[in-house]
Short mmCIF file of C-alpha atoms and ligand atoms in Angstrom, two decimals:
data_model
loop_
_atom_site.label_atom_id
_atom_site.label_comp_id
_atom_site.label_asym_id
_atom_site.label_seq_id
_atom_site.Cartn_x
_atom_site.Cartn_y
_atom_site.Cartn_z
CA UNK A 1166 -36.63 5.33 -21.85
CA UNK A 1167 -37.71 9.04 -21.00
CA UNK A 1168 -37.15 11.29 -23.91
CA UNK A 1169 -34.51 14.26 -22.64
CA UNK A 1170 -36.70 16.70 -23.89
CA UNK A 1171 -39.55 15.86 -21.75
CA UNK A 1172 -37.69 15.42 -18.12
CA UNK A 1173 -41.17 14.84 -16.35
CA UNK A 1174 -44.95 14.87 -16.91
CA UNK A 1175 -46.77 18.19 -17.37
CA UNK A 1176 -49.32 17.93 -14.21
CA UNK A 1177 -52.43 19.90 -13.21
CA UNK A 1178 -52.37 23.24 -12.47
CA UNK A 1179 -50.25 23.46 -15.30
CA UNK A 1180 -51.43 25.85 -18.75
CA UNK A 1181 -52.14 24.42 -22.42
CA UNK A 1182 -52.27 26.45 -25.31
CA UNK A 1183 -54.32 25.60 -28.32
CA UNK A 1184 -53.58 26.67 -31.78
CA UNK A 1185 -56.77 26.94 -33.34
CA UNK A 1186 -59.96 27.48 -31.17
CA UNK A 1187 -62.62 25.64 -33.01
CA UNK A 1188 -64.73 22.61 -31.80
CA UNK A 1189 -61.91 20.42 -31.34
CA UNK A 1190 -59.95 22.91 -29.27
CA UNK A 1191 -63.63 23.35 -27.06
CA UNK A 1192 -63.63 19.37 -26.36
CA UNK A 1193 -60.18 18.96 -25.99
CA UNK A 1194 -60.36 22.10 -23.13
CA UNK A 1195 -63.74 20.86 -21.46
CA UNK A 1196 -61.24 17.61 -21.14
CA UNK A 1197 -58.12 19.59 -19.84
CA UNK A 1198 -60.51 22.18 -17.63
CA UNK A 1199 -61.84 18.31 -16.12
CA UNK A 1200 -58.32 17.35 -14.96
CA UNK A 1201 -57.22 20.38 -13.32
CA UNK A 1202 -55.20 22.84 -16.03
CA UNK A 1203 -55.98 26.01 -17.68
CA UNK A 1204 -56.62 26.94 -21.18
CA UNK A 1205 -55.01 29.53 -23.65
CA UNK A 1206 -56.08 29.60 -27.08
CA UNK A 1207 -54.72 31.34 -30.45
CA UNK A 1208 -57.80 31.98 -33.20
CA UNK A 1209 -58.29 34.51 -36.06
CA UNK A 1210 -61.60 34.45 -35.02
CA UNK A 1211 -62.11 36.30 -31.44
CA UNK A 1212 -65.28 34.35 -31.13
CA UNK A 1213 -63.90 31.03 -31.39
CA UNK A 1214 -65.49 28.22 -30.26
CA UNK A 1215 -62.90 27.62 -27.36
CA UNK A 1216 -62.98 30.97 -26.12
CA UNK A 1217 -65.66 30.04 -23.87
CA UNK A 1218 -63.48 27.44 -21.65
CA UNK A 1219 -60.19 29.72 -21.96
CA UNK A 1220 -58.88 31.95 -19.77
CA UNK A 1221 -57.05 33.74 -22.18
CA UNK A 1222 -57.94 34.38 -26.03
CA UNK A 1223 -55.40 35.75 -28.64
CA UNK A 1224 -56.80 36.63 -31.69
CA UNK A 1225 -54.07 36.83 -34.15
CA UNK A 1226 -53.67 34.56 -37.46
CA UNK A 1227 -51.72 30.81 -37.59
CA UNK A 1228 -48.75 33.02 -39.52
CA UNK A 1229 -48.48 35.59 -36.27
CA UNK A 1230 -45.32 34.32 -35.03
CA UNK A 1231 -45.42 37.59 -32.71
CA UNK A 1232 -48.72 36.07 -31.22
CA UNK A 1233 -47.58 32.45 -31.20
CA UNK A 1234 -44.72 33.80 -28.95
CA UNK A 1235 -47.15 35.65 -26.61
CA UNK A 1236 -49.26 32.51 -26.53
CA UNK A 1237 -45.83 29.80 -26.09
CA UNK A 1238 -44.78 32.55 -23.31
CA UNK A 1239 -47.05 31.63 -20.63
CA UNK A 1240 -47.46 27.38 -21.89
CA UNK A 1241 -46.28 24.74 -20.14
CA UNK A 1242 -47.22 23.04 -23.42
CA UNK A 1243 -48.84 23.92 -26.54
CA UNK A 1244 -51.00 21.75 -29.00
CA UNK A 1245 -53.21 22.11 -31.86
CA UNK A 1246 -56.15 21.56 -33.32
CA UNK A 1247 -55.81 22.58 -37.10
CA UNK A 1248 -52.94 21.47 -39.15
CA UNK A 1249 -52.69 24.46 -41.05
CA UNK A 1250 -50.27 26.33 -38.78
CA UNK A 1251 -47.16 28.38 -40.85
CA UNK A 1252 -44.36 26.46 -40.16
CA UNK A 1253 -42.73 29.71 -38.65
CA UNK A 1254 -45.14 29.69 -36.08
CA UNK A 1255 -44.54 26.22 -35.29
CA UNK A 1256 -40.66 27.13 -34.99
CA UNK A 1257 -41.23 29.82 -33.01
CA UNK A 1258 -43.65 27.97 -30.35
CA UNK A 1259 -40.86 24.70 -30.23
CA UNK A 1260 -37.92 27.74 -29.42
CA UNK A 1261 -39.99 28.48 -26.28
CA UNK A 1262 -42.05 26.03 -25.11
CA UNK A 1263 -43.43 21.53 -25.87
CA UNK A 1264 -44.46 21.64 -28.76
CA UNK A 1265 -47.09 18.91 -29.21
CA UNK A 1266 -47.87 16.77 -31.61
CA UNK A 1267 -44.32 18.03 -32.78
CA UNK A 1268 -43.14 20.26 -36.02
CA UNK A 1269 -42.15 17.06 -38.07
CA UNK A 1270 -44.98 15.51 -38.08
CA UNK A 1271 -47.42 18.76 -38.86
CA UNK A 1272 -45.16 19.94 -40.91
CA UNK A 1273 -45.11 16.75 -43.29
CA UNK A 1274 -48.70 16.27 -42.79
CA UNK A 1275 -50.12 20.25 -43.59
CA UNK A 1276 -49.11 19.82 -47.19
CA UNK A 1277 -51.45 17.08 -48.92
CA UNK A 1278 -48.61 16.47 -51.48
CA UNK A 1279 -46.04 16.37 -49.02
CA UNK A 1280 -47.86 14.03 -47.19
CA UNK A 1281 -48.42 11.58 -49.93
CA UNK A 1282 -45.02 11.51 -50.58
CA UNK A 1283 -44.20 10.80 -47.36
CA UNK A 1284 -46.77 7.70 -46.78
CA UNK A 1285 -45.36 6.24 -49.93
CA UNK A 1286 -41.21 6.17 -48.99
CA UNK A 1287 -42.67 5.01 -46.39
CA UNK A 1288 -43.91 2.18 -47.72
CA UNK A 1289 -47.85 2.55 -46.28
CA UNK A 1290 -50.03 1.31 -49.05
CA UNK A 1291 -51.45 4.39 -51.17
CA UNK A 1292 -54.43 4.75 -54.32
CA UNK A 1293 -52.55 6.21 -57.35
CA UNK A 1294 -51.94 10.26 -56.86
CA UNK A 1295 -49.76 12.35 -58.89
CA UNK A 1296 -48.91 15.87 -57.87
CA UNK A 1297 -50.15 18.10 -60.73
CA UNK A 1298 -48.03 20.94 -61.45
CA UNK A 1299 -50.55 22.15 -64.78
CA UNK A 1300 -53.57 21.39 -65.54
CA UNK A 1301 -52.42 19.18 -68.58
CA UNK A 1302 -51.01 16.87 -65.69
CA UNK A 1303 -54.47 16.46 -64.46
CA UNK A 1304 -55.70 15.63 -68.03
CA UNK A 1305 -53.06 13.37 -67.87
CA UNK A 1306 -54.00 11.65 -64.66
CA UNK A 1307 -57.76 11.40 -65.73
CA UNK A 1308 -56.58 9.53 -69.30
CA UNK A 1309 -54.57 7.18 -66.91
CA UNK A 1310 -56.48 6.15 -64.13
CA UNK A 1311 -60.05 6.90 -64.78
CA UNK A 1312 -62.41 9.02 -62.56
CA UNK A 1313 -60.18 11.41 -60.42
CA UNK A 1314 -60.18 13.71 -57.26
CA UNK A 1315 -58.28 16.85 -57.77
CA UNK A 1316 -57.22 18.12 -53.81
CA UNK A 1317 -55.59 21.12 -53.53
CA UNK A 1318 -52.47 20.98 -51.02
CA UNK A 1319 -53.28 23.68 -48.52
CA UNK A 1320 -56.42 24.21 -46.11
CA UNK A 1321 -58.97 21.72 -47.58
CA UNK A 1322 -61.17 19.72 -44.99
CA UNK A 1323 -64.41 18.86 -44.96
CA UNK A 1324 -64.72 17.98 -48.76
CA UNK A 1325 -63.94 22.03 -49.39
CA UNK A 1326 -60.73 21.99 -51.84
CA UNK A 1327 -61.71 19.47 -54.11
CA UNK A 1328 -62.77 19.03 -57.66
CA UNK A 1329 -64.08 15.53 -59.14
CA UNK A 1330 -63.38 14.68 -62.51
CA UNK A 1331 -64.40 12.32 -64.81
CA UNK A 1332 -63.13 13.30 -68.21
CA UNK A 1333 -59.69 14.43 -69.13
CA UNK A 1334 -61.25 17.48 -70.85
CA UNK A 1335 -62.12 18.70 -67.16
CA UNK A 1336 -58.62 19.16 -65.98
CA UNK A 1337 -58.45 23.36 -66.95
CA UNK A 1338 -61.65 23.51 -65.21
CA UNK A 1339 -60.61 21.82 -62.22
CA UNK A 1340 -56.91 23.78 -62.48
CA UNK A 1341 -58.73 27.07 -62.13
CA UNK A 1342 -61.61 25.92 -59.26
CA UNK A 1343 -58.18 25.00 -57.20
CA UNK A 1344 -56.51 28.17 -57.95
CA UNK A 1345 -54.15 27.40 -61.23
CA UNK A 1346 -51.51 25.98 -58.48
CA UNK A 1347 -49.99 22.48 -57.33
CA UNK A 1348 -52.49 20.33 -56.64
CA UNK A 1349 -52.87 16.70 -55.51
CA UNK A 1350 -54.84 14.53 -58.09
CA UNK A 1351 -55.96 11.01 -56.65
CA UNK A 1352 -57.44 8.16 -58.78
CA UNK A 1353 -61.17 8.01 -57.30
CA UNK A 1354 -61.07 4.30 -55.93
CA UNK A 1355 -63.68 2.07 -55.35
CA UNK A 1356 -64.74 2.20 -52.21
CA UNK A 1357 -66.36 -0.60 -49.93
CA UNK A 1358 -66.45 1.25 -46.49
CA UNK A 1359 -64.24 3.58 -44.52
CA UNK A 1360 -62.43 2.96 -41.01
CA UNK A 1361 -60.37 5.68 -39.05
CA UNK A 1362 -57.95 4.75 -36.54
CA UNK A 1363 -57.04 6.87 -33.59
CA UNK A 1364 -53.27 6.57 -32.01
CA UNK A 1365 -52.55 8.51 -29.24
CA UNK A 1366 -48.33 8.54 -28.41
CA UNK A 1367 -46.67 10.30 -25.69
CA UNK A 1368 -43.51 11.72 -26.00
CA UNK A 1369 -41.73 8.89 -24.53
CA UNK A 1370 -43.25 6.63 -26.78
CA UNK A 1371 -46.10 5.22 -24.71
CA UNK A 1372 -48.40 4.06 -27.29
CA UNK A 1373 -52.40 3.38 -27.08
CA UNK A 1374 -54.55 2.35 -30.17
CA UNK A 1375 -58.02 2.38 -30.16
CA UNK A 1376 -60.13 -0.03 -31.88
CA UNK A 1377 -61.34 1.10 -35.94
CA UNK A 1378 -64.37 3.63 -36.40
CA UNK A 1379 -66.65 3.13 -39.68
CA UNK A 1380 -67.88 5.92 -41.07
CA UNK A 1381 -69.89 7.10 -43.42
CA UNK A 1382 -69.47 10.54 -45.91
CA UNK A 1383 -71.84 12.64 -48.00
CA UNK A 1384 -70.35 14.80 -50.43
CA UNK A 1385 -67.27 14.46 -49.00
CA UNK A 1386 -68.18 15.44 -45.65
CA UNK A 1387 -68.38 12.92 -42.34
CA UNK A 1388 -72.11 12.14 -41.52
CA UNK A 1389 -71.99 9.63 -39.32
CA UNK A 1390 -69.74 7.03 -37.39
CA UNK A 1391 -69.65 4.12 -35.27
CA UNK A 1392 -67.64 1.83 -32.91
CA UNK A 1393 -67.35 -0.99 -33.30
CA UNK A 1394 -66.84 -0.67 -36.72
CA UNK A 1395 -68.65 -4.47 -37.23
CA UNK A 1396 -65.74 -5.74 -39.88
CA UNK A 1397 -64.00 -8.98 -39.57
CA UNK A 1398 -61.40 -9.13 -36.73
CA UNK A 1399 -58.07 -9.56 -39.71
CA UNK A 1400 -59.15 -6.29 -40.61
CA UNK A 1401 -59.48 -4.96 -37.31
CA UNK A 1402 -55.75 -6.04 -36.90
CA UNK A 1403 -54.71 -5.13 -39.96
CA UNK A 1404 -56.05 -1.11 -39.58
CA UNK A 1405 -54.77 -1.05 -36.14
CA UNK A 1406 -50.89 -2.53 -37.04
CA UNK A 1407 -51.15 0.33 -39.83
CA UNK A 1408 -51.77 2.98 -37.87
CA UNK A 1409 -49.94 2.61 -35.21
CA UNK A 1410 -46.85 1.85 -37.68
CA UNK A 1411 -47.61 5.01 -39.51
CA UNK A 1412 -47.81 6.87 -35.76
CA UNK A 1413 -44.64 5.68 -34.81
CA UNK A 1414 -42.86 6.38 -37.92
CA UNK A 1415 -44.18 9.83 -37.99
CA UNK A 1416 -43.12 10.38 -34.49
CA UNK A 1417 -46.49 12.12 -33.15
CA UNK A 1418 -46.61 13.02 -29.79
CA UNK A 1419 -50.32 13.61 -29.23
CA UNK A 1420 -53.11 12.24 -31.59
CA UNK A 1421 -52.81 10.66 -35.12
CA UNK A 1422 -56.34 9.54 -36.71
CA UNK A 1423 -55.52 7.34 -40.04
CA UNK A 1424 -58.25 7.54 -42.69
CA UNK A 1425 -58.32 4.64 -44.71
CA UNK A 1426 -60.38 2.83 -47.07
CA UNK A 1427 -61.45 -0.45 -47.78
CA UNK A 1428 -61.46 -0.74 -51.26
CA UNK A 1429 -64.16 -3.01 -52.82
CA UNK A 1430 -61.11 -5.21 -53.56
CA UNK A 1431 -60.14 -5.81 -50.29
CA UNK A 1432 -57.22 -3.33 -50.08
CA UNK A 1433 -56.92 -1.27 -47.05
CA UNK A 1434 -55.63 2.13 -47.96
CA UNK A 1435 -54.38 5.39 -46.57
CA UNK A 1436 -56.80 8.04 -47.31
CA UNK A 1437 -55.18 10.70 -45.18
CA UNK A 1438 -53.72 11.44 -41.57
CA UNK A 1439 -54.96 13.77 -39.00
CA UNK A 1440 -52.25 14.92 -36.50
CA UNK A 1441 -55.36 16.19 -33.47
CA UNK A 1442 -58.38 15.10 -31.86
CA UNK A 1443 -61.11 13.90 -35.10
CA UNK A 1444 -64.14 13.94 -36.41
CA UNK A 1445 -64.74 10.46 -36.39
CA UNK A 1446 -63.57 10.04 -32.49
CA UNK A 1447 -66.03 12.13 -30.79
CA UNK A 1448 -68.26 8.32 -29.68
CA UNK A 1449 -65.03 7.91 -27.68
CA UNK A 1450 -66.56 10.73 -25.08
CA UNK A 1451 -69.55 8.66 -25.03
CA UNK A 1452 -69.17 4.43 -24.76
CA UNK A 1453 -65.12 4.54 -24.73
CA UNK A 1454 -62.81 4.22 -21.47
CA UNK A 1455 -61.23 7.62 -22.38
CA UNK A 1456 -62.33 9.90 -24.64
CA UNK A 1457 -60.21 11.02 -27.63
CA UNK A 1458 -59.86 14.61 -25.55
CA UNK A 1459 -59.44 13.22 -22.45
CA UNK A 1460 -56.21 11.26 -24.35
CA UNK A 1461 -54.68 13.88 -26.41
CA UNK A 1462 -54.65 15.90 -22.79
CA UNK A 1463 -52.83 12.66 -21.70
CA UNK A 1464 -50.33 12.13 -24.22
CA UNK A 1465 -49.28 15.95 -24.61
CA UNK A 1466 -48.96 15.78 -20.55
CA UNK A 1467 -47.00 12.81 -20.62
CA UNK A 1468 -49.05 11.15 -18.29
CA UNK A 1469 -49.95 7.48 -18.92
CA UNK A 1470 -52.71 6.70 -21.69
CA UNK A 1471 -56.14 5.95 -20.44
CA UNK A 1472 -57.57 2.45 -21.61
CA UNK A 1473 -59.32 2.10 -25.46
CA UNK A 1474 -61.68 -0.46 -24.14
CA UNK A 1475 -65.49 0.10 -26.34
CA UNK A 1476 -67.48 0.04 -23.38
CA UNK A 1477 -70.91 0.63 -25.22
CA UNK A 1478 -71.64 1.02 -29.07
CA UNK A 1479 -71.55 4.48 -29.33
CA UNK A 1480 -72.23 6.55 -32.75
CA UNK A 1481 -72.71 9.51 -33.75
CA UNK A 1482 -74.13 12.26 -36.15
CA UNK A 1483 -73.11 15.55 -37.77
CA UNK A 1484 -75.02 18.65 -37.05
CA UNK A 1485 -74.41 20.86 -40.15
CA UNK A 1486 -75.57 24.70 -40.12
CA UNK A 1487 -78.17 23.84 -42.93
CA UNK A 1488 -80.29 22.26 -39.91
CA UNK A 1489 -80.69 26.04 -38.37
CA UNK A 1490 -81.43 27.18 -41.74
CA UNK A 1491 -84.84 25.03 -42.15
CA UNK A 1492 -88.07 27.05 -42.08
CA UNK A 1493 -88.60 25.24 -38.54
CA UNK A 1494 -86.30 25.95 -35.97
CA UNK A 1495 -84.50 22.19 -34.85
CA UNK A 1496 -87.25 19.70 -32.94
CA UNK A 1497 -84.30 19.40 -29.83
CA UNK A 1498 -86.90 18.24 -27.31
CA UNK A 1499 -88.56 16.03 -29.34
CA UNK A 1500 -85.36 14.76 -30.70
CA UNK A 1501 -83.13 14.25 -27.15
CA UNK A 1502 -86.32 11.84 -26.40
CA UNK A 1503 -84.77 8.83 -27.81
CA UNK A 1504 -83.34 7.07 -25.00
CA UNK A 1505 -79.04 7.09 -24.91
CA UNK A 1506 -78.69 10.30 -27.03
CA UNK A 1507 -76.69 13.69 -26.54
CA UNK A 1508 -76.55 16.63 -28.31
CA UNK A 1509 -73.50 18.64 -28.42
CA UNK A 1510 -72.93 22.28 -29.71
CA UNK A 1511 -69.84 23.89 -30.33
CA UNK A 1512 -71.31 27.58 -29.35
CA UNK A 1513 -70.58 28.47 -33.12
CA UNK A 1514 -72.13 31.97 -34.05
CA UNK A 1515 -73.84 31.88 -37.29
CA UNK A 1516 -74.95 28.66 -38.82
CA UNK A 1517 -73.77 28.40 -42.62
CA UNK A 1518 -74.88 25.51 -45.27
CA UNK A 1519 -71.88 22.66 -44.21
CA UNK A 1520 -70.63 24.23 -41.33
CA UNK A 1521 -70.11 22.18 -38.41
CA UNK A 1522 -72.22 23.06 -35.40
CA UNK A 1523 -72.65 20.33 -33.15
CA UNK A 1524 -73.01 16.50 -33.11
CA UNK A 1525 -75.19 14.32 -31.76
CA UNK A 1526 -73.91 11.03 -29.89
CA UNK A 1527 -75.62 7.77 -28.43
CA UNK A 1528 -74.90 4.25 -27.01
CA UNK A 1529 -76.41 1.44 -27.69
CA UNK A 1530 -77.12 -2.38 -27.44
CA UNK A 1531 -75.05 -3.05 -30.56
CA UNK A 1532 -73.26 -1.03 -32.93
CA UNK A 1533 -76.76 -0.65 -35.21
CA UNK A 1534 -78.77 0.18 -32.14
CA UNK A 1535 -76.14 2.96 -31.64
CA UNK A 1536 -76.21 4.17 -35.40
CA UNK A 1537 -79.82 3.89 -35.73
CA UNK A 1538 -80.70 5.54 -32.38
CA UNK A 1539 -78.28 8.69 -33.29
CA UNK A 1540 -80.01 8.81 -36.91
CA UNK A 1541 -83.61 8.94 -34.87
CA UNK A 1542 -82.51 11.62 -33.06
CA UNK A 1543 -81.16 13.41 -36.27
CA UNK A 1544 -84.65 12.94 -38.07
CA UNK A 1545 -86.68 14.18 -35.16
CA UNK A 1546 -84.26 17.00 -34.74
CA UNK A 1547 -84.15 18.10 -38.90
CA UNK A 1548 -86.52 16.52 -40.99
CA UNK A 1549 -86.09 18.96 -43.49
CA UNK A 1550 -82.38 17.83 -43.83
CA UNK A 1551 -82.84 14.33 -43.71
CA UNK A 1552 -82.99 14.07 -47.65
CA UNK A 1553 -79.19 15.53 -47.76
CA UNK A 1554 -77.92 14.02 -44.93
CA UNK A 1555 -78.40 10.48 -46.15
CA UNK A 1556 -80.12 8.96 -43.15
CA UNK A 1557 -81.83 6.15 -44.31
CA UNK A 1558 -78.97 4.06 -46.12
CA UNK A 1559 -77.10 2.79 -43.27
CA UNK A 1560 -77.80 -1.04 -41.91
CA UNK A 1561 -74.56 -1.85 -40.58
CA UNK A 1562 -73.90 -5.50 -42.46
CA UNK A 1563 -71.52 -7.70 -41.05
CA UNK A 1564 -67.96 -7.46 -42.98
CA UNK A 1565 -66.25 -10.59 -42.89
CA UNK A 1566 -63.37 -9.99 -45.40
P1 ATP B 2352 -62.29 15.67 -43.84
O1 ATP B 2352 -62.03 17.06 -43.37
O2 ATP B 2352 -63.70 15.19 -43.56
O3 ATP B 2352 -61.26 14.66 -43.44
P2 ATP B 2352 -61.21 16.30 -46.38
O4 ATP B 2352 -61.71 17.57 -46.94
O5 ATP B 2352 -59.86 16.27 -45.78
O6 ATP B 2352 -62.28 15.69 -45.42
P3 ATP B 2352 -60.78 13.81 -47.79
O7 ATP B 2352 -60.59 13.04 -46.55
O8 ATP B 2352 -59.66 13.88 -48.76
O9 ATP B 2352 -61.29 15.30 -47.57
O10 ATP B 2352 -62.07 13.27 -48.56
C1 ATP B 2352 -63.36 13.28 -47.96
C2 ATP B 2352 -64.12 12.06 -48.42
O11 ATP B 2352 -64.23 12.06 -49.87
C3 ATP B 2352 -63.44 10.75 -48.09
O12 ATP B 2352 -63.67 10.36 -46.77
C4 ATP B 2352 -64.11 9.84 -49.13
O13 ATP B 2352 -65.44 9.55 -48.79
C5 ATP B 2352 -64.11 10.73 -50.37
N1 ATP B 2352 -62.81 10.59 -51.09
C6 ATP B 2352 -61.70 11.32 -50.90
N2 ATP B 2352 -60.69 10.90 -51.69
C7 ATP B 2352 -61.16 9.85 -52.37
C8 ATP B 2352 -60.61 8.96 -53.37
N3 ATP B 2352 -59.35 9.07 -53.78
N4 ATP B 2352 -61.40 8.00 -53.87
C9 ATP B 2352 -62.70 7.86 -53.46
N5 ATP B 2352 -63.27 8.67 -52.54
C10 ATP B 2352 -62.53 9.65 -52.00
MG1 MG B 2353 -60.68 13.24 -44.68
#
């Protein structure tokens, strides 16, 4: 049935707004640029990474519900690309124009708290949180469960936000480093492996699900990932039913990646949910049928979802700023010399320690051919990063529970 509020697709020619112009916004607008639409984007920062593929920048902040009404003005549709939008701005861009992935489910999602909440009356299967309201309550939690992660609620990604604890005696400490305010506190569980899983959803419910990513963090931040994810095909089934439930009960129309891990137990658990294009997608532009931007374009256009199919193993690698901070300027040619590898850059000015600048992608005969071609690349490219990037653990065994 065709939702009323979306009487017909959104076709080429037409104009997307982004909120939020970093790398995800670039992809997703190199996508939308492909099929035939033009880009807006709103960023604080007026050299965001999208600017370069839009043909119209606002620089305002994700609270500027004056700017998000310029920007809505002249959208067919808007999306976004960071979930840390004020909710006024998100009212304000619905009032005028699609709003896409939707305010519910960014709204539920922006808050870590809220979300947890949310996952569990929902019934999706959850580690132990609590939300801590003092820093005695993360004592508490620590004395409970053992080893903890303290999150704070708002604007943590990339392993920024968070505090881990072993002893109860840490909690003030960990109170303060989160700025004495509500914060999430997770038991740390023991973890076996990670999957994400990508859903992309139209808003009249067309649903696709691609197949589970394994990936691999450092410190809390992605290093690398790979499809297939070589784990046992109940699994497979049993990621993919979850996240599509979770997708459909959330009501996103656009993207949803589901974190989850695979707890040395066996469990498969909701880590946490992504309402945009991820971190842990970006092999789909390289061995997939359609590539995570390519789909989000799709679903927010209401056209009909391009095919999930894994074409090639594909993996890939993150490019943090420490690698342009070496003594020796990146090794790129000597690098992009192993066969089925890409590099891509995200046109970021000013490489910091853990910034994301780029990623680099290959295919491969099998899903360890894929990983360990990508992690070549990465030591030819920074072998004065290798240490802290964690290279040399990965050989992809089999799962088969
Ligand atoms: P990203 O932006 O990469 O998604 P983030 O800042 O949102 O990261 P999380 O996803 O909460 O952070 O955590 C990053 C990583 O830290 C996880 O992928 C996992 O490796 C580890 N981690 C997070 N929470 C837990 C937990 N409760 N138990 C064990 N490990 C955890
Ligand atoms: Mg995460």
């Amino acid at each position: 049935m065709t939702n009323p509020t979306s009487p017909s697709p959104i076709l080429p020619g037409a104009t997307i707004g982004f909120l939020g112009g970093g790398q995800l916004g670039r992809m997703t607008a190199f996508a939308a640029r492909s099929m035939g639409y033009d880009i807006h984007v709103l960023d604080p920062e007026a050299a965001c990474a999208t600017r370069a593929v839009a043909s119209r920048t606002i620089t305002a902040r994700f609270d500027d519900v004056k700017a998000a009404i310029d920007l809505a003005s002249q959208c067919d549709v808007v999306t976004l690309e960071i979930e840390q939008i004020h909710p006024d701005v998100l009212d304000a861009v619905a009032a005028r124009t699609q709003l896409r992935p939707g305010r519910a489910p960014v709204y539920i999602i922006q808050d870590r708290i809220r979300q947890k909440q949310w996952l569990k009356a929902q019934g999706f299967p959850l580690g132990p949180f609590v939300a801590a309201q003092q820093a005695s309550d993360i004592a508490d939690a620590v004395r409970a469960h053992g080893p903890c992660i303290a999150k704070s609620t708002h604007g943590g990604y990339d392993g920024r936000g968070q505090v881990r604890l072993s002893e109860p005696s840490q909690g003030v400490d960990a109170w303060t480093a989160l700025g004495s305010r509500e914060c999430l506190v997770e038991k740390k569980v023991s973890i076996h492996y990670e999957l994400s899983v990508l859903v992309a959803r139209t808003p009249s419910g067309k649903v696709a699900v691609y197949p589970p990513s394994r990936n691999h963090h450092t410190s809390g931040v992605l290093t690398w990932a790979v499809v297939p994810a070589v784990i046992s095909d109940a699994m497979t089934q049993r990621a993919e039913t979850l996240a599509r439930d979770i997708a459909e009960r959330i009501g996103i129309a656009g993207l949803l990646a589901v974190e989850c891990f695979v707890t040395t137990d066996g469990e498969l658990l909701v880590n946490e949910l992504a309402p945009r294009p991820h971190n842990t997608y970006h092999h789909s532009e390289r061995g997939l049928a359609t590539s995570q931007f390519e789909q989000l374009v799709r679903a927010i256009c209401d056209l009909p979802l391009g095919a999930t199919d894994v074409f090639a193993p594909s993996a890939i690698a993150n490019l943090l700023g420490d690698v342009w901070l070496q003594e020796q300027p990146p090794h790129t040619s000597h690098a992009l010399d192993v066969p089925g590898t890409r590099l891509h850059l995200y046109g970021k000015a000013g490489a910091r320690a853990g910034r994301k600048m780029g990623h680099l992608s290959a295919i491969g005969t099998d899903p360890q051919d894929a990983l360990g071609k990508v992690l070549e690349c990465y030591r030819r490219l920074s072998p004065g990063t290798v240490a802290s990037f964690d290279v040399d653990e990965p050989v992809l065994s089999h799962i088969t529970s």
